[in-house]
Amino acid sequence: MKKIATVIGARPQFIKAAPLSLEIANSGQLKEVCIHTGQHFDENMSGVFFRELGLPKPAYQLDIHGGPHGQMTGRMMEAIEAILMQDRPDAVLVYGDTNSTLAGGLVAAKLHIPVVHVEAGLRSFNRKMPEEVNRVLVDHISSLLLCPTSAAIENLTNEGITKGVHQVGDLMYDATLRLTSIAARHSRILEALSLEPKGYGVATLHRAENTDSPDALRKAIAFLVGLSEEVPLVLPLHPRTRKALADAGIEGTGSQLKLIDPVGYLDMHMLLSNASVVATDSGGVQKEAYFHRVPCITLRSETEWVETIDNGWNRLWHQEEYRPRREIQEYGTGDAAKRILELLRDAQL
Ligand code: UD1
Ligand code: UDP
């Protein structure tokens, strides 16, 4: 039986990994060994997602986080290399575009272990974004490139990558379909925050471009404060942003912009599914807004998820209007995990 080593480390990766890890475990057709780099480590950034999404405990827990990019990635590479040299999996699977993705991909490629990249082909065409560097590099060393959208396939084609490329849909959609009704039964977040369905919006903010300079952070917060005067907003604060706000001495966010700690998956989906608007710089949350058919404002000057804009569910914050609204077919039918399992099982890696 093929053995796959999966490297994860950040919040969105636990969410993407859950449907696939469960599919692999239930199938009995592959063996998976999971390595958690530790990039995200707070209980509400890591542990809660394993519990709520039923993700098995990782075989390896590295506890590597913080520090500048080179240091974080380098330390991860050293630790992952030692594991892969001993464990010798048939392939290494990485998700998305974080430093954990790059570390896992680079180490595997140097050991001549085929790399499987889930969420391949996304591009912002902004090389100042650390994630863009990570995803471009990983795509170019991957043997199997599993793309969520046709735009992603096209981006890879434009870079000359056509071998091992497949469109498989979006694992986050699998997770949303499986857990939204469970969230509705179990989450008490609306009561806890005294929110009425459709009477509030949800915001998230954590991108380096919005948090690393006090000016950029002030601009993003001012935008959200302005929006909160139209509709009260809840902002579950990423630890990076909480620290950046404190460092920049930003306090007055107005009474209609409610800052709370990061919430678990079920509470987040309860919040999103009952919101009247979403404002975010997150990749995942832009799509999830659409999954719940809530209009989104993206707090960035570009997005990788271009189909959300083209089909009228999302707009960049400098755009005034939404385009005409249509359903998006790209994300699949909640069968991304099943399709990926079949490709992993059948691929000649
Ligand atoms: C990372 C990813 C980004 C992804 C995001 C998801 C990179 C380059 N960036 O950004 O693509 O969108 O995760 O949320 O990999 N921290 C805590 N507790 C935690 C997690 C983080 O205190 O549980 C602190 C870290 O110590 C660090 C800061 O938050 O000081 C930023 O964390 P880091 O993982 O470096 O980057 P993210 O902004 O989370
Ligand atoms: N999320 C969550 N609680 C929060 C904020 C986000 O459960 O307080 C979920 C969100 O619903 C989505 C994922 O985290 O599934 C997105 O992760 P994040 O925004 O950290 O990363 P990105 O998608 O931008 O890489």
Coordinates of C-alpha atoms and ligand atoms in Angstrom, one line a residue, residues 11-12 15-16 40 44-45 49 97-98 172 204 206-207 236-238 261-266 268-269 272 280-285 288, ligand 2:
R11 CA -5.3 26.9 10.3
P12 CA -6.6 26.6 6.7
I15 CA -9.5 22.4 7.4
K16 CA -8.4 21.3 3.9
H40 CA 0.0 27.5 14.3
N44 CA -8.0 28.2 18.9
M45 CA -5.8 28.1 15.9
F49 CA -10.0 22.2 14.2
D97 CA 0.9 28.3 0.2
T98 CA 2.3 28.6 3.7
M172 CA -13.0 23.5 1.8
T204 CA -11.2 38.7 9.2
H206 CA -4.3 38.8 8.9
R207 CA -2.4 39.3 5.6
P236 CA -12.4 37.2 15.2
L237 CA -8.8 38.5 15.5
H238 CA -5.8 36.5 14.2
D261 CA -10.6 35.9 19.8
P262 CA -10.3 33.5 16.9
V263 CA -13.3 31.1 16.9
G264 CA -13.5 27.4 16.1
Y265 CA -14.7 26.0 12.8
L266 CA -18.3 25.4 13.9
M268 CA -17.1 30.5 12.3
H269 CA -19.5 28.7 10.0
L272 CA -20.7 33.2 8.2
T280 CA -11.9 39.6 4.6
D281 CA -8.3 39.3 3.4
S282 CA -8.4 35.5 3.9
G283 CA -8.3 33.2 0.9
G284 CA -10.6 30.6 2.5
V285 CA -13.1 33.0 3.9
E288 CA -16.8 30.3 2.2
Ligands
UDP2 N1 -11.6 30.5 10.4 C1 -12.0 30.0 11.7 N2 -12.0 30.8 12.7 C2 -11.6 32.1 12.7 C3 -11.2 32.6 11.4 C4 -11.1 31.7 10.3 O1 -12.5 28.8 11.7 O2 -11.6 32.8 13.7 C5 -11.5 29.5 9.3 C6 -12.3 30.0 8.1 O3 -13.6 29.7 8.2 C7 -11.6 29.3 7.0 C8 -10.1 29.2 7.4 O4 -10.2 29.5 8.8 O5 -12.1 28.0 6.9 C9 -9.3 30.3 6.7 O6 -8.1 30.4 7.3 P1 -7.2 31.7 7.3 O7 -8.1 32.9 7.0 O8 -6.4 31.7 8.5 O9 -6.2 31.5 6.1 P2 -6.2 31.7 4.5 O10 -7.4 30.9 4.0 O11 -6.2 33.1 4.3 O12 -4.9 31.1 4.1

